[in-house]
Short mmCIF file of C-alpha atoms in Angstrom, two decimals:
data_model
loop_
_atom_site.label_atom_id
_atom_site.label_comp_id
_atom_site.label_asym_id
_atom_site.label_seq_id
_atom_site.Cartn_x
_atom_site.Cartn_y
_atom_site.Cartn_z
CA MET A 1 -8.48 -7.13 6.31
CA LYS A 2 -12.29 -5.62 5.34
CA LYS A 3 -12.21 -2.52 8.89
CA LEU A 4 -8.48 -1.89 8.13
CA THR A 5 -9.34 -1.34 3.95
CA VAL A 6 -12.37 0.66 4.96
CA ALA A 7 -9.88 3.16 7.43
CA THR A 8 -7.88 3.43 4.85
CA LEU A 9 -9.77 4.08 1.83
CA ILE A 10 -11.70 6.64 3.91
CA TYR A 11 -8.08 8.12 4.95
CA ILE A 12 -6.59 8.85 1.57
CA GLY A 13 -10.34 9.59 0.16
CA LEU A 14 -11.49 12.33 2.23
CA PRO A 15 -8.99 15.34 0.74
CA THR A 16 -10.17 14.48 -2.39
CA LEU A 17 -14.06 14.20 -1.29
CA PHE A 18 -13.10 18.23 0.03
CA PHE A 19 -11.57 19.70 -3.27
CA LEU A 20 -14.86 18.02 -5.55
CA LEU A 21 -16.97 19.51 -2.69
CA PHE A 22 -15.25 23.41 -2.46
CA TRP A 23 -13.27 23.87 -6.20
CA LEU A 24 -15.82 22.20 -8.46
CA LYS A 25 -19.37 23.81 -9.17
CA PRO A 26 -21.85 23.50 -7.40
CA PHE A 27 -23.94 20.96 -9.98
CA LEU A 28 -20.23 19.27 -11.28
CA ALA A 29 -19.32 18.35 -7.25
CA ALA A 30 -22.88 17.03 -6.93
CA ILE A 31 -22.15 14.52 -9.84
CA SER A 32 -18.85 13.78 -8.85
CA ILE A 33 -19.48 12.99 -5.40
CA GLY A 34 -22.30 10.89 -6.25
CA ALA A 35 -19.72 8.81 -8.21
CA MET A 36 -16.88 9.06 -5.76
CA ILE A 37 -19.90 7.09 -2.81
CA LEU A 38 -20.48 5.08 -5.60
CA ALA A 39 -16.72 4.19 -6.66
CA PHE A 40 -16.08 3.68 -2.89
CA SER A 41 -19.30 1.46 -2.41
CA GLY A 42 -18.03 -1.00 -5.15
CA ALA A 43 -14.59 -1.34 -3.73
CA ILE A 44 -16.10 -2.65 -0.12
CA LEU A 45 -18.62 -4.47 -1.55
CA ALA A 46 -16.01 -6.74 -3.79
CA LEU A 47 -14.15 -7.15 -0.37
CA PRO A 48 -14.39 -11.28 1.32
CA ALA A 49 -17.86 -11.05 2.99
CA THR A 50 -15.91 -11.53 6.09
CA ASP A 51 -12.80 -12.03 6.71
CA THR A 52 -9.98 -14.59 6.38
CA GLU A 53 -7.37 -13.91 8.47
CA SER A 54 -9.31 -14.46 11.64
CA ASP A 55 -5.97 -15.34 13.53
CA ILE A 56 -4.39 -11.74 12.47
CA PRO A 57 -3.26 -10.56 15.93
CA TRP A 58 -4.87 -7.26 15.42
CA LYS A 59 -4.79 -5.93 18.68
CA GLU A 60 -0.90 -6.31 18.84
CA ILE A 61 -0.56 -5.10 15.19
CA GLY A 62 -2.49 -1.98 15.78
CA LEU A 63 -0.82 -0.98 19.46
CA THR A 64 2.39 -1.69 18.38
CA SER A 65 1.90 -0.25 14.76
CA PHE A 66 0.69 3.15 16.04
CA MET A 67 2.87 3.75 18.91
CA LEU A 68 5.96 3.64 17.02
CA ALA A 69 3.81 5.47 14.09
CA LEU A 70 3.68 8.17 17.70
CA GLY A 71 7.46 7.64 18.29
CA ILE A 72 8.53 8.76 14.66
CA CYS A 73 5.83 11.71 14.35
CA LEU A 74 6.86 13.06 17.42
CA ALA A 75 10.71 12.88 16.50
CA SER A 76 9.77 14.65 13.06
CA GLU A 77 8.49 18.90 12.79
CA PHE A 78 5.06 18.56 12.61
CA GLY A 79 5.44 16.75 15.91
CA ALA A 80 6.36 18.01 19.82
CA PHE A 81 9.95 19.83 19.06
CA SER A 82 9.76 23.25 17.12
CA TYR A 83 12.56 23.36 14.78
CA GLN A 84 10.72 23.55 11.24
CA SER A 85 13.01 23.78 8.23
CA TYR A 86 12.97 25.91 5.07
CA ASP A 87 9.88 24.55 3.71
CA TYR A 88 7.62 25.21 6.59
CA MET A 89 7.46 28.81 5.66
CA ILE A 90 5.12 27.53 2.72
CA HIS A 91 3.34 24.83 4.96
CA ASN A 92 2.44 27.30 7.43
CA TYR A 93 1.32 29.67 4.55
CA LYS A 94 -0.49 27.15 3.17
CA PHE A 95 -2.60 25.90 6.23
CA ASN A 96 -2.92 29.81 6.99
CA LEU A 97 -4.18 30.51 3.58
CA LEU A 98 -6.90 27.06 3.34
CA ALA A 99 -8.06 28.03 7.20
CA THR A 100 -8.35 31.99 6.81
CA SER A 101 -9.66 32.36 2.65
CA SER A 102 -12.74 31.24 0.92
CA LEU A 103 -12.25 28.06 -0.93
CA PRO A 104 -10.64 27.59 -3.89
CA LEU A 105 -7.85 29.68 -3.08
CA TYR A 106 -7.51 33.42 -4.78
CA ASP A 107 -5.05 36.06 -4.68
CA ALA A 108 -7.31 38.83 -6.38
CA GLN A 109 -3.42 40.91 -6.26
CA LYS A 110 -1.79 38.55 -8.70
CA GLY A 111 -4.49 37.08 -10.32
CA ILE A 112 -3.72 33.61 -9.52
CA PHE A 113 -6.39 30.58 -8.24
CA MET A 114 -3.74 28.33 -6.74
CA CYS A 115 -3.57 24.71 -8.33
CA TYR A 116 -1.19 22.64 -5.87
CA TYR A 117 -1.21 19.48 -3.81
CA LEU A 118 -3.34 20.17 -1.32
CA GLY A 119 -5.02 17.41 0.11
CA ASN A 120 -2.67 17.04 3.03
CA TYR A 121 -3.74 19.91 4.26
CA ILE A 122 -7.03 20.39 3.33
CA VAL A 123 -8.75 18.08 6.39
CA PRO A 124 -6.31 20.19 9.21
CA SER A 125 -6.59 23.17 7.57
CA LEU A 126 -10.78 22.87 7.71
CA LEU A 127 -10.93 22.04 11.10
CA GLY A 128 -8.56 24.82 12.12
CA LYS A 129 -11.11 27.36 10.05
CA LEU A 130 -14.35 25.70 12.33
CA THR A 131 -11.94 25.96 15.67
CA SER A 132 -8.86 27.89 15.81
CA LEU A 133 -5.71 28.51 13.78
CA GLU A 134 -3.39 27.49 17.36
CA MET A 135 -5.57 23.72 17.15
CA ILE A 136 -4.17 23.17 13.07
CA ARG A 137 -0.48 21.94 14.25
CA PHE A 138 -1.55 19.45 16.41
CA TYR A 139 -4.89 17.98 13.94
CA PHE A 140 -2.14 18.15 11.43
CA PHE A 141 0.11 15.70 13.85
CA LEU A 142 -3.26 13.82 14.00
CA TRP A 143 -3.65 13.54 10.58
CA CYS A 144 0.38 12.20 10.07
CA LEU A 145 0.16 9.74 12.92
CA VAL A 146 -2.93 8.63 11.29
CA GLY A 147 -1.59 7.78 8.40
CA ILE A 148 1.92 6.75 9.58
CA GLY A 149 0.32 4.24 12.30
CA LEU A 150 -2.44 2.59 8.49
CA THR A 151 1.44 2.56 6.71
CA PHE A 152 2.98 -0.20 9.47
CA CYS A 153 -0.27 -2.14 10.02
CA TRP A 154 -0.08 -2.91 7.10
CA VAL A 155 3.83 -3.28 7.02
CA GLN A 156 3.15 -6.29 9.72
CA ILE A 157 -0.03 -7.73 7.64
CA SER A 158 3.00 -8.29 5.13
CA LEU A 159 4.89 -9.67 7.60
CA LEU A 160 2.95 -12.19 8.75
CA ASN A 161 4.68 -15.63 8.51
CA LEU A 162 7.65 -13.91 10.81
CA SER A 163 6.65 -13.26 15.12
CA GLN A 164 5.55 -10.00 16.39
CA ILE A 165 9.59 -9.01 17.49
CA LYS A 166 10.61 -9.31 13.53
CA ARG A 167 7.95 -8.10 12.37
CA LEU A 168 8.51 -4.82 14.27
CA ALA A 169 12.63 -5.46 14.11
CA VAL A 170 11.49 -4.56 10.28
CA CYS A 171 9.27 -1.47 10.56
CA LEU A 172 11.67 -0.03 13.01
CA SER A 173 14.72 -1.13 10.08
CA LEU A 174 12.38 1.42 7.62
CA VAL A 175 13.81 4.05 10.16
CA ALA A 176 16.78 3.62 8.01
CA GLY A 177 15.70 1.89 4.91
CA ALA A 178 17.59 0.87 2.45
CA TYR A 179 18.96 4.68 1.66
CA VAL A 180 22.26 5.51 0.93
CA CYS A 181 24.03 8.00 2.98
CA ILE A 182 27.92 7.32 2.87
CA LEU A 183 29.00 5.89 -0.69
CA LEU A 184 28.61 9.65 -3.03
CA PRO A 185 29.99 11.31 -0.07
CA THR A 186 32.84 8.92 0.41
CA LEU A 187 33.43 8.83 -3.24
CA ALA A 188 33.87 12.90 -3.66
CA TYR A 189 36.21 12.95 -0.41
CA VAL A 190 38.53 10.57 -1.69
CA PHE A 191 38.07 12.01 -4.93
CA PRO A 192 37.73 15.76 -4.38
CA ASP A 193 37.35 17.23 -8.34
CA LEU A 194 34.30 15.37 -9.21
CA ASN A 195 32.15 19.04 -8.63
CA PHE A 196 29.16 16.48 -10.07
CA ILE A 197 28.59 15.05 -7.01
CA ARG A 198 26.45 17.53 -4.40
CA ASN A 199 24.66 16.94 -1.68
CA ASN A 200 24.55 13.52 -2.01
CA GLY A 201 23.08 13.47 -5.20
CA LEU A 202 24.51 13.59 -9.07
CA ILE A 203 24.77 16.63 -10.79
CA LEU A 204 25.00 16.33 -14.70
CA PRO A 205 26.30 19.91 -16.47
CA GLY A 206 23.15 20.70 -17.63
CA GLN A 207 21.43 21.45 -14.72
CA PHE A 208 19.97 17.37 -14.31
CA ILE A 209 19.50 15.91 -11.12
CA LEU A 210 19.55 12.30 -9.88
CA ASN A 211 18.66 12.49 -5.96
CA GLN A 212 17.59 10.68 -2.93
CA VAL A 213 15.56 11.52 0.18
CA PRO A 214 15.73 9.23 3.54
CA VAL A 215 11.68 8.21 3.79
CA PHE A 216 11.37 8.13 7.16
CA THR A 217 13.68 10.83 8.40
CA ARG A 218 14.00 14.12 5.92
CA SER A 219 11.19 13.65 3.44
CA LEU A 220 8.61 12.95 6.81
CA SER A 221 9.53 15.26 8.50
CA GLU A 222 9.91 18.07 5.91
CA SER A 223 7.00 17.08 2.84
CA PRO A 224 4.94 14.66 4.94
CA GLN A 225 2.59 16.06 1.69
CA HIS A 226 4.21 13.75 -0.23
CA THR A 227 5.62 11.13 1.90
CA LEU A 228 2.34 9.78 3.53
CA PRO A 229 0.25 8.94 0.73
CA ALA A 230 3.78 7.23 -0.76
CA VAL A 231 4.48 5.42 2.48
CA LEU A 232 0.58 4.24 2.74
CA GLY A 233 0.12 2.69 -0.94
CA ALA A 234 3.66 1.15 -1.05
CA ALA A 235 2.61 -0.52 2.42
CA PHE A 236 -0.88 -1.16 1.31
CA VAL A 237 -0.31 -2.67 -2.65
CA LEU A 238 2.49 -4.75 -0.87
CA ALA A 239 0.09 -6.15 1.70
CA ILE A 240 -2.88 -6.96 -1.00
CA PHE A 241 -0.30 -8.03 -3.94
CA GLY A 242 -1.95 -10.80 -5.85
CA ARG A 243 -5.11 -10.56 -4.21
CA ILE A 244 -8.00 -9.83 -6.57
CA GLU A 245 -10.81 -9.08 -4.43
CA TYR A 246 -8.91 -5.92 -3.39
CA TYR A 247 -7.89 -4.31 -6.70
CA ARG A 248 -10.94 -2.27 -7.20
CA SER A 249 -9.72 -0.92 -3.08
CA ALA A 250 -6.34 -0.20 -5.16
CA MET A 251 -7.89 1.78 -7.58
CA PHE A 252 -9.78 4.05 -5.17
CA PHE A 253 -6.43 4.28 -3.37
CA TYR A 254 -4.54 4.85 -6.71
CA PHE A 255 -6.41 7.99 -7.72
CA SER A 256 -7.22 9.29 -4.43
CA THR A 257 -3.59 9.98 -4.42
CA LEU A 258 -4.01 12.16 -7.40
CA PHE A 259 -5.34 15.27 -5.11
CA LEU A 260 -2.64 14.93 -2.34
CA THR A 261 0.39 14.41 -4.73
CA PRO A 262 0.03 12.78 -8.16
CA PHE A 263 4.00 11.16 -7.54
CA THR A 264 2.59 9.14 -5.83
CA ALA A 265 0.29 8.06 -8.47
CA ILE A 266 3.36 7.86 -10.29
CA GLY A 267 5.22 5.77 -8.21
CA LEU A 268 2.18 2.95 -7.77
CA SER A 269 1.01 3.32 -11.44
CA GLY A 270 3.93 0.24 -12.51
CA PHE A 271 2.02 -1.90 -9.49
CA MET A 272 -1.41 -1.68 -10.66
CA ILE A 273 -0.47 -2.19 -14.63
CA PHE A 274 0.72 -5.65 -13.21
CA GLY A 275 -2.00 -6.17 -10.80
CA PHE A 276 -4.58 -5.46 -14.25
CA PHE A 277 -2.76 -7.24 -16.86
CA GLN A 278 -2.40 -10.69 -13.58
CA PHE A 279 -5.78 -10.83 -13.01
CA LEU A 280 -6.67 -10.63 -16.42
CA HIS A 281 -4.74 -13.19 -17.06
CA ARG A 282 -6.28 -15.17 -14.67
CA ARG A 283 -9.95 -13.95 -14.58
CA GLY A 284 -9.86 -13.08 -18.79
CA LEU A 285 -13.15 -11.24 -20.26
CA LYS A 286 -14.72 -10.97 -16.80
CA PHE A 287 -12.18 -9.38 -15.34
CA PHE A 288 -12.21 -6.81 -18.18
CA ARG A 289 -16.01 -6.12 -18.00
CA THR A 290 -16.40 -5.61 -14.62
CA THR A 291 -13.25 -3.16 -14.39
CA LEU A 292 -14.22 -1.04 -16.99
CA LEU A 293 -17.06 -1.37 -15.69
CA TYR A 294 -16.14 0.23 -12.07
CA ALA A 295 -13.66 2.68 -13.85
CA ILE A 296 -17.24 4.51 -14.96
CA PRO A 297 -17.83 6.19 -11.33
CA LEU A 298 -14.05 6.53 -10.83
CA ALA A 299 -13.61 8.39 -13.96
CA ILE A 300 -16.42 11.28 -13.48
CA ALA A 301 -14.99 11.47 -9.40
CA PHE A 302 -11.42 11.87 -10.08
CA LEU A 303 -11.77 13.28 -13.62
CA PRO A 304 -12.02 16.46 -12.32
CA VAL A 305 -8.42 16.19 -10.24
CA VAL A 306 -6.25 15.20 -13.10
CA PHE A 307 -7.17 18.60 -15.26
CA PHE A 308 -7.22 20.38 -12.26
CA LEU A 309 -3.50 19.12 -11.75
CA ALA A 310 -3.12 19.15 -15.56
CA SER A 311 -4.12 23.10 -15.60
CA SER A 312 -0.64 23.78 -13.52
CA LYS A 313 0.95 26.23 -15.12
CA ALA A 314 4.19 24.12 -14.22
CA THR A 315 3.30 21.65 -17.25
CA ASP A 316 5.90 23.86 -19.76
CA MET A 317 8.69 24.89 -16.65
CA ALA A 318 12.41 24.44 -18.45
CA SER A 319 13.15 22.30 -15.70
CA ASN A 320 11.51 19.66 -17.37
CA LYS A 321 13.60 17.24 -19.83
CA ALA A 322 14.81 14.42 -20.20
CA ILE A 323 18.37 13.27 -18.96
CA TRP A 324 19.84 12.72 -22.13
CA GLN A 325 19.34 17.05 -22.88
CA ALA A 326 21.96 17.43 -20.36
CA ASP A 327 24.78 15.63 -21.21
CA ARG A 328 26.70 13.68 -24.30
CA ALA A 329 27.53 11.14 -21.20
CA TRP A 330 24.35 10.86 -18.94
CA PHE A 331 24.48 6.97 -19.26
CA LEU A 332 27.69 7.02 -16.85
CA PHE A 333 26.00 9.20 -14.26
CA TYR A 334 22.71 7.84 -15.02
CA PHE A 335 25.13 4.15 -14.38
CA LEU A 336 26.45 5.56 -11.23
CA TYR A 337 22.91 7.03 -9.45
CA GLN A 338 21.66 3.40 -10.01
CA PHE A 339 24.25 1.20 -8.94
CA SER A 340 24.38 3.60 -5.93
CA PHE A 341 20.98 4.26 -4.40
CA TYR A 342 20.11 0.84 -5.58
CA GLY A 343 22.66 -1.74 -7.15
CA ILE A 344 24.64 -1.61 -4.22
CA TRP A 345 22.41 -3.85 -1.81
CA PHE A 346 22.09 -6.69 -4.51
CA LEU A 347 25.69 -6.25 -4.11
CA PHE A 348 25.78 -7.37 -0.85
CA PHE A 349 23.28 -9.73 -0.37
CA GLY A 350 21.79 -10.70 -4.21
CA LYS A 351 19.00 -12.99 -4.42
CA LYS A 352 17.59 -12.85 -1.14
CA LEU A 353 17.10 -9.43 -1.49
CA LEU A 354 13.74 -11.20 -3.75
CA HIS A 355 12.82 -13.22 -0.88
CA PHE A 356 10.22 -11.32 0.41
CA ASN A 357 8.69 -10.40 -2.85
CA ARG A 358 9.96 -10.91 -6.13
CA GLN A 359 7.34 -9.54 -8.00
CA ALA A 360 7.06 -6.36 -5.88
CA ILE A 361 10.87 -6.10 -5.80
CA ALA A 362 10.73 -5.93 -10.03
CA ILE A 363 8.75 -3.31 -10.07
CA GLY A 364 10.33 -0.88 -8.31
CA LEU A 365 13.26 -1.25 -10.39
CA CYS A 366 11.67 -0.96 -12.98
CA THR A 367 10.10 2.00 -11.79
CA VAL A 368 13.13 3.52 -10.85
CA ILE A 369 14.75 2.82 -14.37
CA GLY A 370 12.56 4.69 -15.98
CA LEU A 371 12.18 7.49 -13.01
CA GLY A 372 15.88 8.41 -13.36
CA LEU A 373 15.54 9.18 -17.57
CA PHE A 374 13.67 12.25 -16.63
CA GLN A 375 13.54 15.09 -14.48
CA VAL A 376 10.34 17.76 -13.73
CA GLY A 377 10.88 20.56 -11.40
CA PHE A 378 14.02 22.50 -10.36
CA TYR A 379 15.11 19.61 -8.02
CA ASN A 380 13.43 16.99 -9.68
CA ASP A 381 10.81 16.34 -7.79
CA LEU A 382 9.28 13.50 -9.99
CA ASN A 383 12.57 11.34 -9.22
CA ILE A 384 12.56 11.97 -5.50
CA ARG A 385 8.95 12.03 -4.89
CA SER A 386 7.98 9.00 -6.84
CA ALA A 387 10.57 7.02 -5.76
CA LEU A 388 9.82 6.56 -2.71
CA VAL A 389 7.36 4.04 -3.23
CA ALA A 390 10.35 1.70 -4.57
CA GLN A 391 12.54 3.14 -1.62
CA LEU A 392 9.65 1.64 0.57
CA ILE A 393 9.66 -1.50 -0.89
CA LEU A 394 13.51 -2.33 -1.13
CA SER A 395 14.00 -0.92 2.24
CA LEU A 396 11.28 -3.67 3.63
CA SER A 397 12.83 -6.16 1.56
CA LEU A 398 16.22 -5.30 3.15
CA GLY A 399 15.29 -5.54 6.94
CA TYR A 400 13.17 -8.71 5.87
CA THR A 401 16.65 -10.15 4.30
CA LEU A 402 18.37 -8.59 7.43
CA VAL A 403 15.49 -10.44 10.29
CA ALA A 404 15.18 -13.59 8.35
CA HIS A 405 18.63 -14.51 7.68
CA TRP A 406 20.14 -13.45 10.72
CA ARG A 407 22.15 -16.24 11.25
CA LEU A 408 24.57 -15.76 8.05
CA MET A 409 26.12 -13.32 10.47
CA PHE A 410 29.91 -13.68 10.25
CA ARG A 411 29.05 -16.94 8.57
CA ASN A 412 28.42 -15.62 5.13
CA ILE A 413 31.26 -12.85 4.25
CA ARG A 414 29.08 -11.03 1.60
CA PHE A 415 26.16 -10.91 3.71
CA THR A 416 28.70 -9.02 7.02
CA ILE A 417 30.13 -6.37 5.10
CA GLY A 418 26.52 -5.40 4.13
CA VAL A 419 24.69 -5.71 7.59
CA PHE A 420 28.12 -3.79 8.17
CA PHE A 421 27.24 -1.84 5.62
CA PHE A 422 23.35 -1.00 6.49
CA ALA A 423 24.65 -0.37 9.86
CA LEU A 424 27.40 2.55 8.68
CA ASN A 425 24.00 3.80 6.76
CA LEU A 426 22.41 3.87 10.16
CA LEU A 427 24.73 6.75 11.23
CA GLY A 428 22.30 9.31 8.70
CA PRO A 429 19.43 8.81 10.64
CA LEU A 430 20.51 8.70 14.13
CA LYS A 431 22.51 11.72 12.57
CA PHE A 432 18.76 13.43 11.54
CA TYR A 433 17.45 12.99 15.32
CA TYR A 434 20.55 13.75 16.86
CA GLU A 435 20.37 17.53 15.41
CA HIS A 436 16.95 17.94 15.35
CA LEU A 437 16.08 16.91 19.49
CA PHE A 438 19.21 18.81 20.21
CA LEU A 439 21.10 21.14 18.11
CA LEU A 440 18.07 22.41 16.39
CA SER A 441 15.21 22.98 18.79
CA GLY A 442 13.35 26.13 19.10
CA LYS A 443 15.13 27.48 15.36
CA GLN A 444 11.22 27.72 14.05
CA ARG A 445 10.58 30.20 10.46
CA ASN A 446 7.28 31.10 10.75
CA SER A 447 3.76 29.62 12.57
CA ILE A 448 0.53 28.84 11.00
CA GLU A 449 -1.07 31.99 13.06
CA SER A 450 1.92 34.14 11.97
CA PRO A 451 2.83 32.81 7.99
CA ARG A 452 4.61 36.11 7.63
CA VAL A 453 8.96 35.77 7.39
CA ASN A 454 10.78 38.86 8.23
CA LYS A 455 12.82 40.58 5.75
CA LEU A 456 9.96 38.67 2.59
CA PRO A 457 7.16 39.91 0.61
CA THR A 458 4.00 39.79 2.57
CA ASN A 459 2.04 38.30 -0.57
CA TYR A 460 2.59 34.67 -0.91
CA TYR A 461 3.60 34.17 -4.09
CA ASP A 462 6.04 37.03 -4.06
CA MET A 463 7.34 35.43 -0.61
CA LEU A 464 7.50 32.26 -2.80
CA GLU A 465 9.81 34.17 -5.91
CA SER A 466 11.47 35.28 -2.88
CA ALA A 467 12.68 32.47 -1.25
CA TYR A 468 13.54 29.85 -3.68
CA ARG A 469 16.02 32.53 -5.51
CA ALA A 470 17.33 29.83 -7.89
CA ASN A 471 14.03 29.23 -9.31
CA GLY A 472 11.61 31.54 -7.71
CA LYS A 473 9.12 32.11 -11.06
CA GLU A 474 9.17 28.23 -11.46
CA VAL A 475 8.07 27.74 -8.17
CA VAL A 476 5.10 30.12 -9.01
CA LYS A 477 3.84 28.53 -11.48
CA GLN A 478 4.34 25.14 -9.92
CA TYR A 479 1.51 27.23 -7.64
CA SER A 480 -0.36 28.68 -10.43
CA LEU A 481 -3.79 27.57 -12.53
CA SER A 482 -3.58 28.61 -15.92
CA GLU A 483 -6.28 31.37 -17.21
CA SER A 484 -7.06 29.29 -20.28
CA SER A 485 -7.33 25.85 -18.88
CA PHE A 486 -10.37 23.75 -19.22
CA PHE A 487 -10.53 22.98 -15.61
CA ARG A 488 -10.89 27.09 -15.15
CA GLU A 489 -13.22 28.14 -17.61
CA PHE A 490 -15.88 25.18 -17.38
CA LEU A 491 -15.23 23.34 -13.83
CA LEU A 492 -13.91 25.53 -11.30
CA ARG A 493 -16.16 26.98 -8.93
CA ASN A 494 -16.83 31.00 -9.41
#
């Protein structure tokens, strides 16, 4: 697994390397890049000298993983079809700005330095800067393909106790995943007066949103910048779960996700904390000392990213709140949400869901229990994006349960009902792909070469404010670096 780990860390760390190079003052950039290289080397040197998994069918895993990834990526909005959802107005503009402007991004008209999660855009954009804007779409497709391909490789590594066909069946089941798309809509149909159920989510009277997005359909297609790091991180953590020699690699991966999307780091935090105390208990002070020593180059390398993200004006938005600030009966909405999207699977499959990885499932559930209590952003990006890690882990557990216990079909009533419930929820992804392939094809809002949209302002930040009418000013805040921040005053390249 050593070569696969190296490839994964290079993939996830490369955007941060470019951030350090183009956003920091040259002297600070040299120090941070040197520290990052040192941290990367330390993670690789901690790995076993030789792969102990010599019996892993690497060719089969690599070929099947990337073939499956190719199919999913082709059917996504960054793939072979011209339809692009609303978010791509902004995606395409960001690609264009990164490829045609000097870095760091600065709007002289507004006096705004862009402060956003640009990691998933930066590599294709820089390649486009060297070649042409028309090629960025192709580069971005390859970037996503590599990320999803690596994800499925790690998924198969964590399922080595299954045959190749069963591993592929689990990977295919992730397309539907554990996303529940029929329960809340059915409830709203039967009880039309329940006006707090909207778009398969719950909206509390005080504008607190509890919602999910399906991982490999809508989330990957519309928001690959959030989804790619989350699914790759979840798959990587599961495959190396409990292996102390991979903990440094997990640390490097964890901090590398920050520039791509800090929501993934939040979703992975429980696993990092659990691993730390697990290995501390196993190895004692020796592990603590070596980890503390390794944390020094990590801190020097990634603290600038932390300062950068903390300098966003979004930290004081009105939509940031705790659930009890929204409604007195918040616990009823909270319980309905947790049961509708997570608890219902345990109602059908019970302890069988824990057979895949009991500890990982427990950490994932604790994560979503905590995430549901807080909102960041108008549409609660904290919950939607950070929960992707736990969603993938529950989806893997569900797929594993269906494959490992398929003989219980028609023998166990509860299990059989659960299979039919899974099949009903599969209609959602099938509808998604049908619409994108046959009904929405050709509906493209803008392009990377011509990102401006008719009837919207030409300035990027004015377009943001106009496009997101419900919360336009907050969206602009999310993209703006604070004028008085530590990062802007002391770290930012002039």
